[in-house]
């Protein structure tokens, strides 16, 4: 390990100040899907990790390291997005020679596919979906063999959201109703299908609409839909926002249905949503949850993945600051609910911490 000199610190500080003056931190402007290049100045695309790339005693970049890392999240009104942007920022600022960017996406299923195809290098996904992908079952035609596990973070509760006046008081009430089932290719969509089935319904029995959390929330508010499935950590931005202006209700799952779900699919656990999860709620909601986790491409060399893992676990305060669920990332629970094999670089980091 090298000791950093004061001269180096000075140069680093100066370069960071210059980068800040030069029009944004890169990952913020690229964090959204559609505001890229708002500054328009040349050089913006280089304002990421390369300028501030070195770190306190980190491994030097290897020749085979992947220089540009895309971290797939979910829709902007979810929890993956703020957390993923923070995780990318940590990598960008601390891994030598690497630029990392958190981007919004359709979430778990499409994230797993895109990672497998080499279109991205890191992604947040549900542990159930990561498993289905690795095994090539359910929505996946064949095993996705090019990603591995990194860490699990927090429970993502299946929230069936409605507003006062729709008459939706149980899952069975959804028959014939207009229901948002998540974005196309989301984990939410998969959970919605399984939950309907566990309650004796199918997607054909409802008027299903593929909407991301933000659109589902707006449509609930405007009375265009009756309910929405949301698989995400609480508080979920979209529901929080809706609860500030509408009388939001979360619907309880039935115990028998939850039992059969947990029996059929390994990764559901029973997890109630506390009454203080959102404004103006006065009772707990009975539901199930899966785990949010991070996966990484097997194209990332072992020593680079070790370094990525190290910088994340050494900057946990930044993850916690991005969203309250980020507080749950901890090395002690990183393998709880892990549904697939760990990346060798992650495994070697955990082995060292024993
Ligand atoms: N778990 C959700 C999904 O894969 C995304 C959650 C989020 O964006 O926070 O559909």
Tab-separated table of N, CA and C in Angstrom, residues 160 217 246:
chain	number	residue	atom	x	y	z
A	160	UNK	N	-49.461	-3.653	-2.354
A	160	UNK	CA	-50.618	-3.477	-3.242
A	160	UNK	C	-51.271	-2.164	-2.807
A	217	UNK	N	-48.488	5.800	-9.866
A	217	UNK	CA	-48.903	6.741	-8.834
A	217	UNK	C	-49.753	7.873	-9.424
A	246	UNK	N	-53.179	12.104	-1.600
A	246	UNK	CA	-54.367	11.232	-1.737
A	246	UNK	C	-54.471	10.336	-0.515
